[in-house]
Amino acid sequence: MSHETTDENIIIEIKGVNKWYGKFHVLKDINLNVRKGEKVVVCGPSGSGKSTLIRAINYLETHEEGDIIVDGVKLVDDVKRIQKIQRDVGMVFQQFNLFPHLTVKTNVMLAPIWVKKSAKAKAEKRAMDLLDRVGIADQADKFPGQLSGGQQQRVAIARALAMDPKIMLFDEPTSALDPEMIKEVLDVMRELADQGMTMVCVTHEMGFAKEVADTMVFMDAGNIVEYSTAKEFFEHPKEERTRQFLEQILNH
Amino acid sequence: MLYSRQTKARQFMRSKIRRGFLLFIWLVLLALPSAALAEGPTQPDQLFRDASNLISAGDYETALEVLDRIPAPGGTDSAADFIKSRVQKAQLYHALAMFDEADASCHEVLALFPDNIEATNLLDSLAKAKKPKWLLFIDDMKLFLPSLIQGAGITLFLVVITMVISPIGGLLIALGRISGVPPLRWLSWFIIWFFRGTPLLLQLFFIYYGLPSLGVTLSPTTSAIIGLGINYSAYLAEIIRAGIESIDSGQMEAAKAIGMTYTQAMRRVIVPQTYKRLMPPVGNEFIALIKDTALVSTIAMVELMRSANQMFNTYFNVNVLIIAAMIYLLFTTVFTVTFETIEKRVGAYENR
């Protein structure tokens, strides 16, 4: 991890993080920095700890050792700080996790109204803008259950963006989607990347990674095995384990 | 042959048991005239006299039995006595408003004497006097409903108050049960353990009769509200907890990920999703509640059960209980239908 830790542009700083599930060591001495506007794609076999890592960044997972500093705020067991981080970091889940009892529009408006205390009219206008941006403004009054998986995931992205996050985390956003719906979600993510959003993305979509990622992180068995630029990662992977993984995933 | 028989008889008369035998014969001869008198022709007159004495003494049951003893005509038994006795029986039954039995008595006569004018006339007047059962029931309703409705009002009041208190109490206890703060968890566990584990009746007794000895005297209404409120909160708490725990953990994560606090996430995201799931078990509890309010009749509250009981003890009329049952059924039916409607409405998003 030969990364300059003094960089003022660093927005996520992960230092010596260890995490155990009981006796199972999920994260082993993880060090990782993410700069503002950087697009990091984390890949690796299942059980490698990549989801745990990304969830630790907005404190959906706690860690036993080490520090995670997001936008200058160290994650400790302090509800106020954690909530500040969670407001500033948007997250998109594999299973969308939309609120099924609320309409699409209300899903997007919920946090601005209750967390940011925005006026309802303002929140509604913003929600419609965001839904328009992800291409589902016409479904605004439906319930999530009436939408396709791809549409639901785009709503989930709009919902995260409604809080104007500084960082967006994507936890396998396309893994639960039918193949024909993957593109519509990746298109939205691509657009977001083009606009300069800081993104940490766990995905197996290597085409997307090649195109969008600045940095590739390959994890296996709780370790960061390889950390390099996307170009280097795909053209000259340093580690044997990375080569094996890429071979499997690219030739499946 | 003849000689030997006489000899034997003579010997017998001389034997030691002769005296005993003679005594026996003598007793039989003494008894015969009195038995003949009892079965004699003077008996019906005596029975009629007895019956009318019994009637004036108010013992109708025995009077009916006595009249019944006059046998059907045949031999020395007179037809007139028979008819007279059965007609008297019918009249007595009529006076007692036992119309079916009165009818039967008339038919007893008509079976043997189809042209008997007395029995025929009585049968006609019986048919007129005999009101349909449902009309009698209406009369009873007019008599009993006013007090029963008053009692039902108290029952409804208790049900509604408990229905407001217990979901709030239940939610608080449920949140305590799943809280990260151990003392809250223990307290909630204890409340549920205690109030689900002891009879509601005992709890009501304790609050109303027991607390005064600790210096706290509560009115029956307050005691009832507290007893029902806590008891039902404890039951609802477990239902609500199960409802909350049945919501996918991704919902809480998503709510946190957009910056919501635990309370906001519970209030805006998790709890609203439990409503549809909670409706059937909560509806069940509230129907049980409607019936459990009957228990507060033991702590001096005059609700539906108590007013029904009071009137039953006054009138010994089973219709009081039937009318009370009808009111309970009306309540439970209205609640059932209401809950089914609410369930469909709050869960509408799941059915689209």
Coordinates of C-alpha atoms in Angstrom, one line a residue:
Chain A
M1 CA 0.0 0.0 0.0
S2 CA 2.5 2.6 -1.1
H3 CA 0.1 5.4 -0.8
E4 CA 0.9 9.0 0.3
T5 CA -1.0 9.4 3.5
T6 CA -0.3 13.1 3.8
D7 CA -2.3 13.9 0.7
E8 CA -4.9 16.6 1.6
N9 CA -7.2 15.2 -1.0
I10 CA -7.7 11.9 0.9
I11 CA -11.3 11.5 1.9
I12 CA -11.2 7.9 3.2
E13 CA -8.3 6.7 5.2
I14 CA -8.3 3.1 6.4
K15 CA -5.4 2.3 8.7
G16 CA -4.5 -1.1 10.1
V17 CA -8.1 -2.3 10.3
N18 CA -8.8 -5.8 11.7
K19 CA -12.1 -7.4 12.1
W20 CA -13.3 -10.8 13.4
Y21 CA -16.6 -12.6 13.2
G22 CA -16.1 -14.6 16.3
K23 CA -12.9 -16.5 15.5
F24 CA -13.1 -15.8 11.8
H25 CA -10.7 -13.1 10.8
V26 CA -12.6 -11.2 8.1
L27 CA -10.4 -8.2 7.6
K28 CA -6.6 -8.6 8.1
D29 CA -4.7 -5.4 8.7
I30 CA -6.3 -3.4 5.9
N31 CA -4.7 -0.2 4.8
L32 CA -6.4 1.8 2.0
N33 CA -6.7 5.5 1.1
V34 CA -9.3 7.0 -1.3
R35 CA -8.8 10.5 -2.7
K36 CA -11.6 12.9 -3.5
G37 CA -13.1 12.1 -6.9
E38 CA -11.3 8.7 -7.1
K39 CA -13.1 5.7 -8.4
V40 CA -12.1 2.6 -6.5
V41 CA -13.3 -0.8 -7.6
V42 CA -12.9 -3.6 -5.1
C43 CA -13.1 -7.2 -6.4
G44 CA -12.3 -10.6 -5.2
P45 CA -13.9 -14.0 -4.6
S46 CA -16.9 -14.3 -2.3
G47 CA -15.9 -14.4 1.4
S48 CA -12.8 -12.3 0.7
G49 CA -14.1 -9.5 3.0
K50 CA -14.8 -6.9 0.3
S51 CA -18.4 -6.3 1.3
T52 CA -17.4 -6.1 5.0
L53 CA -14.7 -3.6 4.1
I54 CA -17.1 -1.3 2.2
R55 CA -19.8 -1.6 4.9
A56 CA -17.2 -0.7 7.5
I57 CA -16.6 2.6 5.7
N58 CA -20.1 3.9 6.8
Y59 CA -20.2 1.9 10.0
L60 CA -22.7 -0.7 9.1
E61 CA -20.0 -3.0 10.3
T62 CA -17.8 -2.2 13.3
H63 CA -14.1 -3.1 13.4
E64 CA -12.1 -4.2 16.4
E65 CA -8.7 -2.7 15.5
G66 CA -7.4 0.2 13.5
D67 CA -8.9 3.4 12.3
I68 CA -11.2 4.5 9.6
I69 CA -11.3 8.2 9.0
V70 CA -13.9 9.5 6.6
D71 CA -13.7 13.2 5.5
G72 CA -11.6 14.0 8.6
V73 CA -14.0 12.3 11.0
K74 CA -12.7 9.2 12.8
L75 CA -15.2 6.4 13.2
V76 CA -15.6 5.6 16.8
D77 CA -18.5 4.4 18.8
D78 CA -20.1 7.8 18.9
V79 CA -23.7 8.0 17.5
K80 CA -23.4 11.7 16.5
R81 CA -20.2 11.1 14.5
I82 CA -21.4 8.0 12.9
Q83 CA -24.6 9.7 11.8
K84 CA -22.6 12.5 10.3
I85 CA -20.6 10.0 8.3
Q86 CA -23.7 8.1 7.3
R87 CA -25.3 11.3 6.0
D88 CA -22.2 12.2 3.9
V89 CA -21.7 8.7 2.6
G90 CA -24.3 7.2 0.2
M91 CA -24.7 3.5 -0.1
V92 CA -26.3 1.2 -2.7
F93 CA -27.0 -2.3 -1.7
Q94 CA -27.1 -5.6 -3.6
Q95 CA -30.7 -6.1 -2.6
F96 CA -31.7 -2.5 -3.2
N97 CA -33.3 -2.3 0.3
L98 CA -35.9 0.2 -0.9
F99 CA -38.7 0.9 1.7
P100 CA -41.6 -1.2 0.3
H101 CA -44.3 0.7 2.1
L102 CA -43.4 4.1 0.6
T103 CA -43.8 5.2 -3.0
V104 CA -40.7 5.7 -5.1
K105 CA -40.8 9.4 -4.7
T106 CA -41.3 9.2 -0.9
N107 CA -38.3 6.8 -0.7
V108 CA -36.2 9.5 -2.2
M109 CA -37.7 12.3 -0.1
L110 CA -37.5 10.5 3.2
A111 CA -34.0 11.3 4.3
P112 CA -34.0 14.9 3.1
I113 CA -37.2 15.6 5.0
W114 CA -36.4 13.8 8.3
V115 CA -32.6 14.0 8.4
K116 CA -31.9 17.2 6.6
K117 CA -35.2 18.8 7.6
S118 CA -35.8 20.1 4.1
A119 CA -39.1 21.6 3.3
K120 CA -41.4 19.1 1.8
A121 CA -41.9 21.0 -1.5
K122 CA -38.2 21.4 -1.9
A123 CA -37.5 17.8 -1.1
E124 CA -40.2 16.7 -3.6
K125 CA -38.7 18.9 -6.4
R126 CA -35.2 17.5 -5.7
A127 CA -36.6 13.9 -5.6
M128 CA -38.2 14.4 -9.0
D129 CA -35.0 15.9 -10.4
L130 CA -33.0 12.9 -9.2
L131 CA -35.6 10.4 -10.5
D132 CA -35.5 12.2 -13.8
R133 CA -31.7 11.9 -13.8
V134 CA -31.9 8.1 -13.2
G135 CA -34.6 7.9 -15.8
I136 CA -37.7 6.8 -13.8
A137 CA -39.5 10.1 -13.1
D138 CA -42.6 8.5 -14.6
Q139 CA -42.7 5.8 -12.0
A140 CA -42.5 8.2 -9.1
D141 CA -45.9 7.4 -7.5
K142 CA -45.5 3.6 -7.8
F143 CA -44.4 1.4 -5.0
P144 CA -41.0 -0.3 -5.2
G145 CA -42.6 -3.7 -5.6
Q146 CA -44.2 -2.6 -8.9
L147 CA -40.8 -1.8 -10.4
S148 CA -38.2 -4.1 -12.1
G149 CA -35.0 -4.9 -10.3
G150 CA -33.0 -2.4 -12.5
Q151 CA -35.5 0.3 -11.9
Q152 CA -35.5 -0.4 -8.2
Q153 CA -31.7 -0.1 -8.1
R154 CA -31.8 3.2 -9.9
V155 CA -34.3 4.4 -7.3
A156 CA -31.9 3.3 -4.6
I157 CA -29.1 5.3 -6.3
A158 CA -31.4 8.4 -6.4
R159 CA -32.3 7.9 -2.8
A160 CA -28.6 7.9 -1.8
L161 CA -27.9 10.9 -3.9
A162 CA -30.8 12.9 -2.3
M163 CA -28.6 13.4 0.7
D164 CA -25.9 15.0 -1.5
P165 CA -23.2 12.5 -0.3
K166 CA -19.5 13.2 -0.7
I167 CA -18.8 9.5 -1.3
M168 CA -20.9 6.8 -2.8
L169 CA -20.5 3.2 -1.8
F170 CA -21.8 0.4 -4.1
D171 CA -22.0 -3.1 -2.6
E172 CA -22.4 -5.4 -5.6
P173 CA -25.1 -3.2 -7.1
T174 CA -25.8 -5.4 -10.1
S175 CA -25.4 -8.9 -8.6
A176 CA -29.1 -9.4 -7.9
L177 CA -30.2 -8.1 -11.4
D178 CA -31.2 -10.0 -14.5
P179 CA -28.5 -9.5 -17.2
E180 CA -30.6 -7.2 -19.4
M181 CA -31.0 -4.8 -16.5
I182 CA -27.4 -4.5 -15.5
K183 CA -26.6 -2.0 -18.2
E184 CA -29.2 0.5 -17.1
V185 CA -27.7 0.6 -13.6
L186 CA -24.1 0.7 -14.8
D187 CA -25.0 3.6 -17.1
V188 CA -26.3 5.6 -14.1
M189 CA -23.1 4.8 -12.2
R190 CA -20.9 5.8 -15.2
E191 CA -22.7 9.1 -15.4
L192 CA -22.1 9.6 -11.7
A193 CA -18.4 8.8 -12.1
D194 CA -18.2 11.3 -15.0
Q195 CA -19.6 14.0 -12.7
G196 CA -16.6 13.5 -10.4
M197 CA -18.3 11.6 -7.5
T198 CA -15.9 9.7 -5.2
M199 CA -16.9 6.1 -5.5
V200 CA -16.0 2.8 -3.9
C201 CA -17.6 0.0 -5.7
V202 CA -17.6 -3.7 -5.0
T203 CA -18.5 -5.4 -8.3
H204 CA -17.7 -8.3 -10.6
E205 CA -18.4 -6.1 -13.7
M206 CA -14.9 -6.0 -15.0
G207 CA -16.0 -4.1 -18.2
F208 CA -17.3 -1.4 -16.0
A209 CA -14.2 -1.5 -13.8
K210 CA -11.9 -1.2 -16.8
E211 CA -13.8 1.8 -18.1
V212 CA -14.5 3.7 -14.9
A213 CA -12.0 2.7 -12.2
D214 CA -8.9 4.8 -11.3
T215 CA -7.8 2.2 -8.8
M216 CA -8.4 -1.5 -8.5
V217 CA -8.3 -3.4 -5.2
F218 CA -8.2 -7.2 -5.2
M219 CA -9.0 -8.9 -2.0
D220 CA -8.7 -12.5 -0.9
A221 CA -9.2 -14.1 2.5
G222 CA -9.4 -10.8 4.3
N223 CA -6.2 -9.4 2.7
I224 CA -5.8 -6.7 0.1
V225 CA -3.7 -8.8 -2.3
E226 CA -3.3 -6.3 -5.1
Y227 CA -3.7 -2.5 -5.2
S228 CA -3.0 -0.8 -8.5
T229 CA -4.3 1.4 -11.3
A230 CA -6.9 -0.1 -13.5
K231 CA -4.6 -0.2 -16.5
E232 CA -1.9 -2.0 -14.6
F233 CA -4.4 -4.3 -12.9
F234 CA -5.9 -5.7 -16.1
E235 CA -2.8 -5.6 -18.2
H236 CA 0.0 -6.6 -15.8
P237 CA -1.4 -8.0 -12.6
K238 CA 1.5 -8.5 -10.2
E239 CA 0.1 -11.4 -8.1
E240 CA -0.5 -14.9 -9.2
R241 CA -3.8 -15.0 -7.2
T242 CA -5.1 -11.9 -9.1
R243 CA -4.2 -13.5 -12.4
Q244 CA -6.2 -16.7 -11.5
F245 CA -9.1 -14.6 -10.4
L246 CA -9.2 -12.5 -13.5
E247 CA -8.9 -15.5 -15.7
Q248 CA -11.9 -17.1 -14.0
I249 CA -14.0 -14.0 -14.1
L250 CA -13.2 -12.9 -17.6
N251 CA -13.5 -16.3 -19.3
H252 CA -16.6 -17.5 -17.6
Chain B
M1 CA -105.8 -89.9 51.9
L2 CA -108.4 -87.5 53.3
Y3 CA -107.8 -88.8 56.8
S4 CA -104.1 -88.4 56.7
R5 CA -104.5 -84.8 55.4
Q6 CA -106.8 -83.9 58.3
T7 CA -104.4 -85.5 60.7
K8 CA -101.6 -83.5 59.3
A9 CA -103.6 -80.3 59.6
R10 CA -104.6 -81.1 63.1
Q11 CA -101.0 -81.8 63.9
F12 CA -100.0 -78.5 62.3
M13 CA -102.6 -76.5 64.3
R14 CA -101.2 -77.9 67.3
S15 CA -97.6 -77.2 66.4
K16 CA -95.5 -74.4 67.9
I17 CA -95.8 -72.1 65.0
R18 CA -99.6 -72.2 65.1
R19 CA -99.8 -69.1 67.1
G20 CA -97.5 -67.2 64.8
F21 CA -99.5 -68.2 61.8
L22 CA -102.7 -67.1 63.3
L23 CA -101.2 -63.7 64.2
F24 CA -100.2 -63.3 60.6
I25 CA -103.6 -64.1 59.2
W26 CA -105.2 -61.7 61.7
L27 CA -102.9 -58.9 60.6
V28 CA -103.7 -59.5 57.0
L29 CA -107.4 -59.4 57.7
L30 CA -106.9 -56.1 59.6
A31 CA -105.0 -54.5 56.7
L32 CA -107.4 -55.5 54.0
P33 CA -110.3 -53.1 54.8
S34 CA -107.9 -50.0 55.0
A35 CA -106.3 -50.9 51.6
A36 CA -109.7 -51.4 50.1
L37 CA -110.6 -48.0 51.4
A38 CA -107.5 -46.3 49.9
E39 CA -108.3 -47.8 46.4
G40 CA -112.0 -47.2 46.8
P41 CA -114.3 -45.0 44.8
T42 CA -114.0 -42.1 47.2
Q43 CA -110.4 -41.4 46.1
P44 CA -110.9 -38.9 43.2
D45 CA -112.9 -36.6 45.4
Q46 CA -110.1 -36.7 48.0
L47 CA -107.5 -36.0 45.3
F48 CA -109.4 -33.0 43.9
R49 CA -109.6 -31.6 47.4
D50 CA -105.9 -32.2 47.9
A51 CA -105.1 -30.5 44.6
S52 CA -107.2 -27.4 45.3
N53 CA -105.6 -27.2 48.7
L54 CA -102.1 -27.4 47.2
I55 CA -103.0 -24.8 44.5
S56 CA -104.2 -22.3 47.1
A57 CA -101.0 -23.0 49.0
G58 CA -99.0 -22.2 45.9
D59 CA -97.5 -25.6 45.4
Y60 CA -98.5 -26.1 41.8
E61 CA -96.0 -28.8 41.1
T62 CA -97.4 -31.2 43.6
A63 CA -101.0 -30.2 42.7
L64 CA -100.2 -31.2 39.1
E65 CA -98.8 -34.5 40.3
V66 CA -101.9 -35.2 42.4
L67 CA -104.3 -34.4 39.6
D68 CA -102.2 -36.7 37.4
R69 CA -102.9 -39.6 39.8
I70 CA -106.6 -39.7 38.7
P71 CA -106.6 -42.6 36.3
A72 CA -107.9 -42.9 32.8
P73 CA -111.5 -44.2 32.7
G74 CA -112.2 -48.0 32.7
G75 CA -113.7 -50.4 35.2
T76 CA -115.0 -48.5 38.1
D77 CA -112.9 -45.3 37.3
S78 CA -115.1 -42.5 36.0
A79 CA -114.6 -40.7 32.8
A80 CA -115.9 -37.5 34.3
D81 CA -113.2 -37.5 37.0
F82 CA -110.6 -38.1 34.4
I83 CA -111.8 -35.2 32.2
K84 CA -112.2 -32.9 35.1
S85 CA -108.6 -33.7 36.3
R86 CA -107.0 -33.2 33.0
V87 CA -108.9 -30.0 32.3
Q88 CA -107.8 -28.7 35.7
K89 CA -104.3 -29.6 34.9
A90 CA -104.5 -27.7 31.6
Q91 CA -105.9 -24.6 33.3
L92 CA -103.1 -24.8 35.9
Y93 CA -100.4 -25.0 33.2
H94 CA -102.1 -22.2 31.4
A95 CA -101.9 -20.0 34.4
L96 CA -98.3 -20.9 34.7
A97 CA -97.7 -20.0 31.1
M98 CA -96.6 -23.5 30.3
F99 CA -98.5 -23.6 27.1
D100 CA -97.1 -26.8 25.6
E101 CA -97.9 -28.8 28.7
A102 CA -101.4 -27.2 28.8
D103 CA -101.9 -28.3 25.2
A104 CA -100.7 -31.8 26.0
S105 CA -103.2 -32.1 28.9
C106 CA -106.1 -31.1 26.6
H107 CA -104.9 -33.6 24.0
E108 CA -105.0 -36.3 26.7
V109 CA -108.7 -35.8 27.0
L110 CA -109.3 -35.4 23.3
A111 CA -107.5 -38.7 22.6
L112 CA -110.1 -40.6 24.5
F113 CA -113.1 -38.2 24.1
P114 CA -112.6 -36.4 20.8
D115 CA -115.9 -34.5 21.1
N116 CA -115.2 -33.2 24.6
I117 CA -116.3 -29.6 24.3
E118 CA -114.4 -28.4 27.5
A119 CA -111.0 -29.6 26.2
T120 CA -111.7 -28.2 22.7
N121 CA -112.5 -24.8 24.0
L122 CA -109.6 -24.7 26.3
L123 CA -107.3 -25.7 23.5
D124 CA -108.6 -22.7 21.4
S125 CA -108.1 -20.2 24.1
L126 CA -104.6 -21.6 24.7
A127 CA -103.7 -21.1 21.1
K128 CA -104.7 -17.4 21.4
A129 CA -102.9 -16.9 24.7
K130 CA -99.8 -18.7 23.5
K131 CA -97.5 -16.0 22.0
P132 CA -94.7 -17.0 19.6
K133 CA -91.3 -17.4 21.4
W134 CA -89.7 -14.6 19.4
L135 CA -92.4 -12.2 20.6
L136 CA -91.7 -13.1 24.2
F137 CA -88.0 -12.6 23.4
I138 CA -88.8 -9.1 22.1
D139 CA -90.6 -8.4 25.4
D140 CA -87.6 -9.6 27.3
M141 CA -85.3 -7.4 25.2
K142 CA -87.4 -4.4 26.0
L143 CA -87.1 -5.2 29.6
F144 CA -83.4 -6.0 29.7
L145 CA -81.8 -4.0 27.0
P146 CA -81.6 -0.6 28.8
S147 CA -79.4 -1.9 31.6
L148 CA -77.5 -4.2 29.3
I149 CA -76.7 -1.3 27.0
Q150 CA -75.4 0.7 29.9
G151 CA -73.2 -2.2 30.9
A152 CA -72.1 -2.6 27.3
G153 CA -71.2 1.1 27.2
I154 CA -68.8 0.5 30.1
T155 CA -67.4 -2.6 28.4
L156 CA -66.8 -0.6 25.2
F157 CA -65.2 2.2 27.1
L158 CA -62.7 -0.2 28.7
V159 CA -62.0 -1.9 25.4
V160 CA -61.3 1.4 23.6
I161 CA -59.1 2.8 26.4
T162 CA -57.1 -0.5 26.5
M163 CA -56.8 -0.5 22.7
V164 CA -55.3 3.0 22.9
I165 CA -53.0 2.2 25.8
S166 CA -51.8 -1.3 25.1
P167 CA -50.2 -0.7 21.6
I168 CA -48.2 2.2 23.0
G169 CA -47.2 0.3 26.1
G170 CA -46.6 -2.8 23.9
L171 CA -44.3 -0.9 21.5
L172 CA -42.3 0.6 24.3
I173 CA -41.8 -2.8 26.0
A174 CA -41.0 -4.4 22.6
L175 CA -38.4 -1.7 21.9
G176 CA -37.0 -2.3 25.4
R177 CA -36.7 -6.0 24.6
I178 CA -34.6 -5.4 21.5
S179 CA -32.7 -2.4 23.0
G180 CA -29.0 -2.3 23.3
V181 CA -29.3 -1.1 26.9
P182 CA -29.2 -4.2 29.2
P183 CA -31.3 -2.8 32.1
L184 CA -34.1 -1.8 29.6
R185 CA -34.0 -5.4 28.2
W186 CA -34.2 -6.9 31.7
L187 CA -37.0 -4.6 32.7
S188 CA -39.1 -5.3 29.6
W189 CA -38.4 -9.0 30.0
F190 CA -39.6 -8.9 33.6
I191 CA -42.8 -7.0 32.8
I192 CA -43.7 -9.5 30.0
W193 CA -42.7 -12.5 32.2
F194 CA -44.8 -11.3 35.2
F195 CA -47.9 -10.1 33.4
R196 CA -48.2 -12.9 31.0
G197 CA -47.4 -15.4 33.7
T198 CA -50.1 -14.6 36.2
P199 CA -53.9 -14.6 35.7
L200 CA -55.4 -11.3 34.7
L201 CA -58.0 -11.9 37.4
L202 CA -55.3 -12.1 40.0
Q203 CA -53.7 -8.9 38.7
L204 CA -57.1 -7.1 38.9
F205 CA -57.7 -8.3 42.4
F206 CA -54.2 -7.2 43.5
I207 CA -54.6 -3.7 42.0
Y208 CA -58.1 -3.2 43.4
Y209 CA -58.1 -5.1 46.7
G210 CA -54.4 -5.5 47.4
L211 CA -52.9 -2.1 46.7
P212 CA -55.0 -0.4 49.4
S213 CA -53.0 -2.3 52.0
L214 CA -49.9 -0.7 50.6
G215 CA -51.6 2.7 50.9
V216 CA -52.7 3.0 47.2
T217 CA -56.5 3.1 46.8
L218 CA -57.8 3.2 43.3
S219 CA -61.3 3.4 41.9
P220 CA -62.7 0.3 40.1
T221 CA -62.4 2.1 36.8
T222 CA -58.8 3.1 37.3
S223 CA -57.9 -0.4 38.6
A224 CA -59.6 -1.9 35.5
I225 CA -57.8 0.4 33.1
I226 CA -54.4 -0.2 34.7
G227 CA -54.9 -4.0 34.9
L228 CA -56.1 -4.4 31.4
G229 CA -53.6 -1.9 30.0
I230 CA -50.5 -3.5 31.5
N231 CA -51.7 -7.0 30.8
Y232 CA -52.4 -6.3 27.2
S233 CA -49.3 -4.2 26.7
A234 CA -47.3 -7.3 27.8
Y235 CA -49.0 -9.5 25.3
L236 CA -48.8 -7.0 22.5
A237 CA -45.1 -6.4 23.3
E238 CA -44.2 -9.9 22.2
I239 CA -46.3 -9.6 19.0
I240 CA -44.8 -6.2 18.1
R241 CA -41.3 -7.5 18.8
A242 CA -41.8 -10.4 16.5
G243 CA -43.2 -8.0 13.9
I244 CA -40.1 -5.8 14.1
E245 CA -37.7 -8.7 14.0
S246 CA -39.5 -10.1 11.0
I247 CA -38.5 -7.0 8.9
D248 CA -35.4 -7.6 6.8
S249 CA -32.3 -6.2 8.5
G250 CA -31.5 -4.5 5.1
Q251 CA -34.2 -2.0 5.9
M252 CA -32.5 -0.8 9.1
E253 CA -29.2 -0.7 7.2
A254 CA -30.6 1.3 4.3
A255 CA -32.2 3.8 6.8
K256 CA -28.9 4.2 8.6
A257 CA -27.1 4.6 5.3
I258 CA -29.2 7.6 4.4
G259 CA -28.3 9.1 7.8
M260 CA -31.5 8.3 9.9
T261 CA -31.2 7.9 13.6
Y262 CA -32.4 4.6 15.2
T263 CA -35.6 6.3 16.3
Q264 CA -36.3 7.8 12.9
A265 CA -35.6 4.5 11.2
M266 CA -37.9 2.7 13.6
R267 CA -40.7 5.3 13.3
R268 CA -40.5 5.9 9.5
V269 CA -39.2 2.7 8.1
I270 CA -39.4 -0.4 10.4
V271 CA -42.6 0.0 12.5
P272 CA -44.8 1.1 9.6
Q273 CA -43.9 -2.1 7.7
T274 CA -45.0 -4.3 10.6
Y275 CA -48.6 -2.9 10.6
K276 CA -50.0 -5.4 8.0
R277 CA -48.3 -8.3 9.8
L278 CA -49.4 -7.2 13.2
M279 CA -53.1 -6.8 12.3
P280 CA -54.2 -10.5 12.5
P281 CA -52.5 -11.3 15.9
V282 CA -53.4 -7.9 17.3
G283 CA -57.0 -8.3 16.2
N284 CA -57.0 -11.6 18.0
E285 CA -55.8 -10.0 21.1
F286 CA -58.4 -7.2 21.0
I287 CA -61.2 -9.8 20.5
A288 CA -59.9 -11.6 23.5
L289 CA -59.8 -8.2 25.3
I290 CA -63.5 -7.6 24.6
K291 CA -64.3 -10.8 26.4
D292 CA -61.6 -10.4 29.1
T293 CA -63.3 -7.1 30.2
A294 CA -65.9 -9.4 31.8
L295 CA -63.3 -10.1 34.5
V296 CA -63.5 -6.6 35.8
S297 CA -67.0 -7.4 37.0
T298 CA -65.2 -8.9 39.9
I299 CA -63.8 -5.6 41.0
A300 CA -67.2 -3.8 41.3
M301 CA -67.4 -2.5 37.8
V302 CA -70.9 -2.8 36.3
E303 CA -70.1 -3.6 32.8
L304 CA -72.0 -5.9 30.4
M305 CA -71.3 -9.2 32.2
R306 CA -72.1 -7.8 35.6
S307 CA -75.4 -6.2 34.5
A308 CA -76.4 -9.4 32.8
N309 CA -75.5 -11.3 35.9
Q310 CA -77.5 -9.0 38.1
M311 CA -80.6 -9.2 36.0
F312 CA -80.3 -13.0 35.6
N313 CA -80.2 -13.3 39.4
T314 CA -83.4 -11.1 39.6
Y315 CA -85.5 -12.6 36.8
F316 CA -84.0 -16.1 36.3
N317 CA -84.6 -15.5 32.7
V318 CA -82.1 -17.1 30.4
N319 CA -82.9 -14.5 27.7
V320 CA -80.8 -12.0 29.6
L321 CA -77.7 -14.2 29.0
I322 CA -78.7 -14.7 25.4
I323 CA -79.0 -10.9 24.8
A324 CA -75.7 -10.3 26.5
A325 CA -74.1 -12.9 24.3
M326 CA -75.6 -11.1 21.3
I327 CA -74.0 -7.8 22.3
Y328 CA -70.6 -9.4 22.8
L329 CA -70.9 -11.0 19.4
L330 CA -71.9 -7.7 17.9
F331 CA -68.8 -6.1 19.3
T332 CA -66.5 -8.9 18.2
T333 CA -68.0 -9.0 14.7
V334 CA -67.6 -5.2 14.3
F335 CA -64.0 -5.4 15.5
T336 CA -63.2 -8.4 13.2
V337 CA -64.6 -6.7 10.1
T338 CA -62.8 -3.4 11.0
F339 CA -59.5 -5.2 11.5
E340 CA -59.8 -7.0 8.2
T341 CA -60.5 -3.7 6.4
I342 CA -57.6 -2.0 8.1
E343 CA -55.3 -4.9 7.3
K344 CA -56.2 -4.7 3.6
R345 CA -55.6 -0.9 3.6
V346 CA -52.3 -0.8 5.4
G347 CA -50.9 -3.6 3.4
A348 CA -52.1 -2.2 0.1
Y349 CA -48.5 -1.8 -1.2
E350 CA -47.9 -5.5 -0.9
N351 CA -50.8 -6.5 -3.1
R352 CA -50.2 -4.3 -6.1

